[in-house]
Coordinates of C-alpha atoms and ligand atoms in Angstrom, one line a residue:
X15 CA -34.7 -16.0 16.5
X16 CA -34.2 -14.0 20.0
X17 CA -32.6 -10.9 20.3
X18 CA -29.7 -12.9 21.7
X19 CA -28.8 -14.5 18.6
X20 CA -29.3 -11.7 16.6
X21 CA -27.1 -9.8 18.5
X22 CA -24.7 -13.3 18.1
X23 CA -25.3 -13.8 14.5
X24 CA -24.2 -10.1 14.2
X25 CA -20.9 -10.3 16.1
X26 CA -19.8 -13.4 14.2
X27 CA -19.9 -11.5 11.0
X28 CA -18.1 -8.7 13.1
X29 CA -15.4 -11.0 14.2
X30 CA -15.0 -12.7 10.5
X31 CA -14.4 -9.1 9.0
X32 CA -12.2 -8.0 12.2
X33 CA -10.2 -11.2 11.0
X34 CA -10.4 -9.9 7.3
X35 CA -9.1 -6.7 8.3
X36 CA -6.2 -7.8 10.7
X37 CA -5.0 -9.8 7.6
X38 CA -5.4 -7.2 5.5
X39 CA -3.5 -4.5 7.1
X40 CA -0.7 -7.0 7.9
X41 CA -0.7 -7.5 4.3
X42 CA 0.3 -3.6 3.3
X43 CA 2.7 -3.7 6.0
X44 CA 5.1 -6.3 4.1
X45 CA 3.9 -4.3 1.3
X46 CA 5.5 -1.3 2.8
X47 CA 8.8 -3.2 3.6
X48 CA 9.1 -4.5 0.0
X49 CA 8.8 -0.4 -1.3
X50 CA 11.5 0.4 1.1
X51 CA 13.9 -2.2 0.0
X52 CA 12.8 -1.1 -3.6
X53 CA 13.6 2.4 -2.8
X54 CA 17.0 1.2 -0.6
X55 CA 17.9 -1.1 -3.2
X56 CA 17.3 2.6 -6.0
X57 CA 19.5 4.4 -3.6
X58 CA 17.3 6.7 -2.6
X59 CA 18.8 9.2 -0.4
X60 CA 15.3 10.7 1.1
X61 CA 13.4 9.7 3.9
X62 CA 11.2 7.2 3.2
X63 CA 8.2 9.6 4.4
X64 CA 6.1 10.1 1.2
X65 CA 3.9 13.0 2.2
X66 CA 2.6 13.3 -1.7
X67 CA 1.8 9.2 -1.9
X68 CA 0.1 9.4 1.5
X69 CA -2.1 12.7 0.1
X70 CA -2.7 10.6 -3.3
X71 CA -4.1 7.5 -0.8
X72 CA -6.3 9.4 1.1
X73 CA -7.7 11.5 -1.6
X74 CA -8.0 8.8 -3.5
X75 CA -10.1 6.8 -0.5
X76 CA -12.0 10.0 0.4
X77 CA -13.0 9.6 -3.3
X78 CA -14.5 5.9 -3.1
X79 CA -16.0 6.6 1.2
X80 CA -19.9 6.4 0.9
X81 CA -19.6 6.1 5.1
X82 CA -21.3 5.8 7.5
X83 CA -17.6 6.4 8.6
X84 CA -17.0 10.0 7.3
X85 CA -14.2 11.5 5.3
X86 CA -12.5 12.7 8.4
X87 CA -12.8 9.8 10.2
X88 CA -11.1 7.4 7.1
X89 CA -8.7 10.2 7.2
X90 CA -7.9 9.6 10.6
X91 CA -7.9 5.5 10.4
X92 CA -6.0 5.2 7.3
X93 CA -3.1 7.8 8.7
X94 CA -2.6 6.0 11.6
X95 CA -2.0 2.8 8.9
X96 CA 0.5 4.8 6.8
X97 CA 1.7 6.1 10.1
X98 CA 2.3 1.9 11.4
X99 CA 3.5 1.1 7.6
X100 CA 6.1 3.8 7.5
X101 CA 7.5 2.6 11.1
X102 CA 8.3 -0.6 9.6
X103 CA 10.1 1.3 7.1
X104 CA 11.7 3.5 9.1
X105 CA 11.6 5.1 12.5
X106 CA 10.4 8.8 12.2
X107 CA 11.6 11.5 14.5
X108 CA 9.3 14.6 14.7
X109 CA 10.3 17.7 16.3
X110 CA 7.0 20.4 17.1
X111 CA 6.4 23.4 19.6
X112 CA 6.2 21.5 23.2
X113 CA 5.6 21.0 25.8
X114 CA 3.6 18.0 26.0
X115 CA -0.3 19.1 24.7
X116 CA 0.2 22.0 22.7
X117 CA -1.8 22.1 19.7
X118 CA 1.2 21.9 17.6
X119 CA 1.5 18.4 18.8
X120 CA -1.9 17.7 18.2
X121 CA -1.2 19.0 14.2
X122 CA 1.8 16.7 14.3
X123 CA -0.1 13.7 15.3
X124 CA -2.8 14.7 12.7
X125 CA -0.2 14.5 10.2
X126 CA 2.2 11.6 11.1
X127 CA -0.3 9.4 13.0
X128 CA 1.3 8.1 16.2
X129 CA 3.7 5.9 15.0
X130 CA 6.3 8.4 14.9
X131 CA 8.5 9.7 17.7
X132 CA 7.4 12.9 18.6
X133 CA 9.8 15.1 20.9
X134 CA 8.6 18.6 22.0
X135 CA 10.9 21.2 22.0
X136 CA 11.3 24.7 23.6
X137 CA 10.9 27.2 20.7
X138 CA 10.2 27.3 17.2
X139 CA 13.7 28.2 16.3
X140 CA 15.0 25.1 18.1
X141 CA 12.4 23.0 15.7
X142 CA 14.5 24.4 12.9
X143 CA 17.4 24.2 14.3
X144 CA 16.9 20.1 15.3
X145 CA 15.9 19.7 11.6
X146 CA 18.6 21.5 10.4
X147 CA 21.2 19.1 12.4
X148 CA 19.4 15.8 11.2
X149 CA 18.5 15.2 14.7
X150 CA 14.5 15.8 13.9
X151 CA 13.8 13.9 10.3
X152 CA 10.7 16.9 10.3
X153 CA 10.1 19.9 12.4
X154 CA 6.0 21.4 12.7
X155 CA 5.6 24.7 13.6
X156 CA 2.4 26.9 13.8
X157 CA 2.6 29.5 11.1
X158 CA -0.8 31.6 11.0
X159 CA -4.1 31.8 12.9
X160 CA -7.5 32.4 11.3
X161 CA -8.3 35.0 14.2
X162 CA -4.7 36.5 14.8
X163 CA -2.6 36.1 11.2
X164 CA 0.8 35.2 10.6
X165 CA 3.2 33.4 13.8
X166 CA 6.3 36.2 12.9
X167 CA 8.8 33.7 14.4
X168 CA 8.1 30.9 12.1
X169 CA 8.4 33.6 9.4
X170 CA 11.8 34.8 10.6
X171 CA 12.8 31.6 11.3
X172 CA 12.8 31.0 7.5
X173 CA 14.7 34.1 6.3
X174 CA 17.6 32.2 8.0
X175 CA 17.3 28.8 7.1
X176 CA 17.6 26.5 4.6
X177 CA 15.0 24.4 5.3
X178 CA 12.0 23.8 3.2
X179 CA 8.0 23.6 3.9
X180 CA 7.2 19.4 3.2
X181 CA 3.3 20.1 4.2
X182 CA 0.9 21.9 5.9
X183 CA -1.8 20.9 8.7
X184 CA -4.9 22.5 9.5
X185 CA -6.7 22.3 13.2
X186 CA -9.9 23.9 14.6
X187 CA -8.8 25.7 17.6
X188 CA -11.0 24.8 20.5
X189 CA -9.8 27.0 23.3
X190 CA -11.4 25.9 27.4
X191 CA -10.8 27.8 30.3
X192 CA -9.4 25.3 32.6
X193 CA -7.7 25.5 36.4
X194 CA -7.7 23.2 39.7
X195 CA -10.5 25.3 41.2
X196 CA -14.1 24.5 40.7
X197 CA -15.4 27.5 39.4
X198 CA -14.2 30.5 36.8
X199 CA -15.8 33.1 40.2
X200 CA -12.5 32.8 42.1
X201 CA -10.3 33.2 38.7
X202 CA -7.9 36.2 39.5
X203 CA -4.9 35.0 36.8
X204 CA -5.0 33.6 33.6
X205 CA -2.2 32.0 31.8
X206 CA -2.0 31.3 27.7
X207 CA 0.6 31.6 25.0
X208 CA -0.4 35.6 23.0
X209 CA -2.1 33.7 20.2
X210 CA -4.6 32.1 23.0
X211 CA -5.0 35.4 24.8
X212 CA -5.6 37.1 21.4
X213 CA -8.2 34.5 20.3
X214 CA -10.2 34.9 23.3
X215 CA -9.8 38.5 24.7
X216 CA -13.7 39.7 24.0
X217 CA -14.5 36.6 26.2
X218 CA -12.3 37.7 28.6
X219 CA -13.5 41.4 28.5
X220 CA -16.7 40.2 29.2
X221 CA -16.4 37.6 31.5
X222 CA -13.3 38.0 33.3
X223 CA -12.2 41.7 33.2
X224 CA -10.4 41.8 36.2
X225 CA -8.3 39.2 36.1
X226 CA -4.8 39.2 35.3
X227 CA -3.6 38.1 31.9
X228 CA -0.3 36.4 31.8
X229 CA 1.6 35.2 28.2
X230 CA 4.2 32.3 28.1
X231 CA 5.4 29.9 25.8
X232 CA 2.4 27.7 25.0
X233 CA -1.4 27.1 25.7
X234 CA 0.3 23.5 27.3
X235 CA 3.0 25.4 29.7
X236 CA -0.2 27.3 30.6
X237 CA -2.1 24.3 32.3
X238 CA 1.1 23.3 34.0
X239 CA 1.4 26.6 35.7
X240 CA -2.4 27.3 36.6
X241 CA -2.2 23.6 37.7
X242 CA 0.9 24.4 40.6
X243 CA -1.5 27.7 42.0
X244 CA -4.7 28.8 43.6
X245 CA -7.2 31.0 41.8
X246 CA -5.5 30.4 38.6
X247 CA -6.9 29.3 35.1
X248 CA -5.1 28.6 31.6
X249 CA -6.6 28.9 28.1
X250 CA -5.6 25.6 27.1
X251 CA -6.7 22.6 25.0
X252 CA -8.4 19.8 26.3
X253 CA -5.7 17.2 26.0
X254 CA -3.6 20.2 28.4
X255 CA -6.5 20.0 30.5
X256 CA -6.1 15.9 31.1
X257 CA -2.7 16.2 31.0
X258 CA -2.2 18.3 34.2
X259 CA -5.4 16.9 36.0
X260 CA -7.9 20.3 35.2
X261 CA -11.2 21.2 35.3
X262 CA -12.6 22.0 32.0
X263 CA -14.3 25.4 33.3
X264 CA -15.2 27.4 30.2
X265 CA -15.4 25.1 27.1
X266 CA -14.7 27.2 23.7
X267 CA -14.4 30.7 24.7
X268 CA -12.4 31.2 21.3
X269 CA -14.2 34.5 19.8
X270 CA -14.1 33.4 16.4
X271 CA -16.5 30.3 16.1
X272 CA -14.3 29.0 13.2
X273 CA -10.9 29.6 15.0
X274 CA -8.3 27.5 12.7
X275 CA -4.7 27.4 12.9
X276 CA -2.2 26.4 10.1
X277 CA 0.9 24.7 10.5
X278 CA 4.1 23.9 8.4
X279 CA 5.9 20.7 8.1
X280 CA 9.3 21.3 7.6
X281 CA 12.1 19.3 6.3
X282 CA 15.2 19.0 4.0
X283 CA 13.3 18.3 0.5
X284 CA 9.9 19.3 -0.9
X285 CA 7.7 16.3 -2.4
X286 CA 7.2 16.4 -6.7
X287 CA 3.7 17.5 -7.7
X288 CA 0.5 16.0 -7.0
X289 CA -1.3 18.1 -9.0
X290 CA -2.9 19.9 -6.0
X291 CA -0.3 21.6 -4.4
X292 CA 0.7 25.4 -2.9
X293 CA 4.3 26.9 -3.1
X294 CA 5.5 29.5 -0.8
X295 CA 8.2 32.0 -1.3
X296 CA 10.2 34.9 0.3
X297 CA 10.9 37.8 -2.1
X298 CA 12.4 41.2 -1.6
X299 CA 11.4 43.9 -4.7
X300 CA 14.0 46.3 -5.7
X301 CA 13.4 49.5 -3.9
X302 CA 11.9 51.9 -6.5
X303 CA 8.4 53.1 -7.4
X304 CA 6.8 50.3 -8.8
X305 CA 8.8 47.7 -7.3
X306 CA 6.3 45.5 -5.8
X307 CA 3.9 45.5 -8.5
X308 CA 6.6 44.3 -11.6
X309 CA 7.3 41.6 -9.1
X310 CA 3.9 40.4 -8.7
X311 CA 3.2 41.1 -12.5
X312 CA 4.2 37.8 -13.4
X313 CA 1.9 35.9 -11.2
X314 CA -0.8 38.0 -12.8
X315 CA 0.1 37.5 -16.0
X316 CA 0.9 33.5 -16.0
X317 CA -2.6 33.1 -14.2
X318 CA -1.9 32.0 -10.6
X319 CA -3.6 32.3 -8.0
X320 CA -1.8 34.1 -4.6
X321 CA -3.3 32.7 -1.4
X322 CA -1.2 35.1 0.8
X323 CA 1.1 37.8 1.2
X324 CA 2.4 39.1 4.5
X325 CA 5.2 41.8 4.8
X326 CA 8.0 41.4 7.1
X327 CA 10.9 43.3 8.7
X328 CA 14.3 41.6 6.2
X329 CA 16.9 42.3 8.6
X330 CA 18.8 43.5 5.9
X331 CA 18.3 47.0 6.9
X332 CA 16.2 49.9 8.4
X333 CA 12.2 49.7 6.3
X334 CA 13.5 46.6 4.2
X335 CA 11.0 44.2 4.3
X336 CA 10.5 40.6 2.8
X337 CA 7.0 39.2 1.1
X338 CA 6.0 36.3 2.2
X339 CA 3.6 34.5 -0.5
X340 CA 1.6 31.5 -1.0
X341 CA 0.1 30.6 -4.4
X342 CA -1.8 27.5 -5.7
X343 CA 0.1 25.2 -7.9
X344 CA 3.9 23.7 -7.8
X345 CA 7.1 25.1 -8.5
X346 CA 7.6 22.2 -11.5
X347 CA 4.3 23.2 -13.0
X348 CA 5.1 24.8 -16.3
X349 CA 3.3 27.9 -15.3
X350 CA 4.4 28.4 -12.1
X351 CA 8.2 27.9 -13.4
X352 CA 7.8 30.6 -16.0
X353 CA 6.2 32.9 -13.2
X354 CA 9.1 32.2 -10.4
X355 CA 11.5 32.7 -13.1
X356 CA 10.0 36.3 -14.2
X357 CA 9.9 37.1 -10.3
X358 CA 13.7 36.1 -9.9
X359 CA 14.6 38.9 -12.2
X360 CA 12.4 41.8 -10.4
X361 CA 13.5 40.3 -6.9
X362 CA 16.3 41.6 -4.5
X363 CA 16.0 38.7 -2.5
X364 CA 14.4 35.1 -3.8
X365 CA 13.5 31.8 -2.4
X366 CA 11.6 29.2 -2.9
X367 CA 10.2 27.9 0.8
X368 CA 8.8 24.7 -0.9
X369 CA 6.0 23.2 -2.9
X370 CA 4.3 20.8 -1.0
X371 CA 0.5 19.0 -1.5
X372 CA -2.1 20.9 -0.2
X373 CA -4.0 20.2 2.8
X374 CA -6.4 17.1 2.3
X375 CA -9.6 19.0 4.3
Ligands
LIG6 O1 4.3 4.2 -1.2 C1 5.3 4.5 -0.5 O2 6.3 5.2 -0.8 C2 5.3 3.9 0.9 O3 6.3 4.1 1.6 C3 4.1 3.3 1.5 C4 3.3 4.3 2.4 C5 2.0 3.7 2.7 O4 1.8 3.1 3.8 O5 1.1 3.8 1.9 C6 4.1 4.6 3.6 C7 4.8 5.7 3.9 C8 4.9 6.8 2.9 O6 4.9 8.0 3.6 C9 3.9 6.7 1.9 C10 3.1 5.6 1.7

């Protein structure tokens, strides 16, 4: 046999399993309309978005992957099936922090596949605030940075709102220096949102000490400015860099080799349990010596774990502040329950953000 028909033979089987598959994935997607008009026909008020069901499938597929495709990879083909199936349900609209190729819209897509509609919006607090109208089905907003810590505005943003947290997303941050001119020697200005400035200021210490350092709304509005001038450069992702037509100068200048950023889905209802899930809160103690302590106590003694805790300014007055806390398991879970409920009683101020699946790495 030559080469030729090798290579032939091999195709055929190719195109016979291509066939396979195109039947298959046709298959689930009646599948998928017959579980909406179950779940129309139950009167179920939600969305049809099943963000616990879509962690159970690709956990569940992760499980059973022996490759050579890796985890990630079926991760990233089987979300972009759920993401065609749940378009058949239902058109998705998904509001994140724009413009066009910020990495909050590369978190969305990593989450919702690109079946959904995706509009970028101006702020973090309009993301809320299109959620909160029903305009956006589910907001995504960047919430803390390996490198830099907590996004305060998301933060705030939740003191005010009654949304709640429906997932989270994490992303490797790649950051490039990127600008129409051919070379980093001529760079005099550099444009980025704070947190891209922050993640890569010793790389700009060392390498570009003169130049100036400007912050604006996002690593994306960054490109589109150092793309309109001369001897300008953005610290931007790559899919900014295509985008407005840059040179990648500089690729990952971020200082911290491992430079993640988290992200929150937000939405009107938090999924049931999966069994690996987080739930966040915002608690205020009562203000006496002790305070903070009785109201952790509880999460001590029912044996959870807390994943974070970040202070911030309440609003309800000068030195008031409110706690913002992670911690492994669900708020249904027996002994989460009995801890939230021995909080509630040392708290000023209580909320539950949302239990929601954690992220499937
Ligand atoms: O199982 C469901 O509830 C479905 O709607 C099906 C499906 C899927 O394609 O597997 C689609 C969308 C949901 O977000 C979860 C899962």
């Amino acid at each position: 046999m030559t080469d030729q028909d090798k290579l032939r033979q091999v195709r055929d089987r190719i195109d016979a399993l291509d066939t396979d598959i195109l039947r298959l994935v046709n298959e689930r997607g009646r599948l998928a309309q017959d579980v909406a008009r179950i779940k129309r026909e139950a009167g179920e008020q939600a969305d049809f978005y099943r963000p616990e069901r879509e962690q159970q499938v690709l956990r569940r597929l992760q499980g059973l992957n022996q490759g050579p495709l890796s985890d990630e990879t079926v991760t990233r083909l089987f979300r972009e099936i759920m993401s065609a199936c749940l378009a058949l349900q239902q058109p998705l609209r998904i509001g994140f922090l724009g413009p066009e190729g910020t990495f909050t819209q590369a978190a969305a897509i990593k989450q919702f596949g690109h079946e959904v509609q995706l509009q970028p919006l101006a702020s973090i607090d309009t993301v809320f605030k299109e959620v909160e109208s029903g305009d956006m089905h589910y907001g995504v907003v960047p919430v803390e940075n390996s490198t830099e810590g907590v996004v305060n505005h998301t933060l705030d943003c939740f003191l005010n709102s009654p949304l709640q947290i429906v997932g989270e997303v994490e992303l490797r941050i790649q950051h490039h220096l990127v600008s129409r001119e051919p070379s980093a020697k001529t760079i005099k200005r550099v444009y980025s949102h704070p947190q891209g400035l922050a993640q890569c200021r010793t790389w700009l210490d060392v390498n570009l000490p003169t130049a100036e350092r400007v912050t604006v709304s996002s690593t994306a509005e960054a490109a589109r400015l150092a793309a309109s001038e001369t001897s300008a450069a953005a610290i931007a992702s790559e899919a900014a860099a295509e985008m407005y037509d840059l040179h990648l100068l500089v690729e990952g200048i971020e200082d911290n080799s491992g430079n993640t950023t988290r992200f929150l889905v937000i939405g009107r209802q938090s999924p049931p349990p999966t069994g690996d899930d987080k739930t966040s809160l915002v608690v205020s103690r009562i203000d006496q010596p002790g305070g903070l302590v009785r109201l952790l106590q509880p999460l001590s003694d029912h044996g959870i774990n807390m994943t974070r805790l970040d202070a911030r300014p309440s609003k309800q007055g000068v030195w008031e502040y409110a706690f913002f806390i992670d911690l492994l398991g669900h708020a249904d879970d027996d002994r989460v329950r009995g801890a939230l409920d021995a909080m509630r009683e040392q708290a000023s101020l209580f909320r539950v953000l949302g239990s929601y699946p954690r992220v499937a790495r």
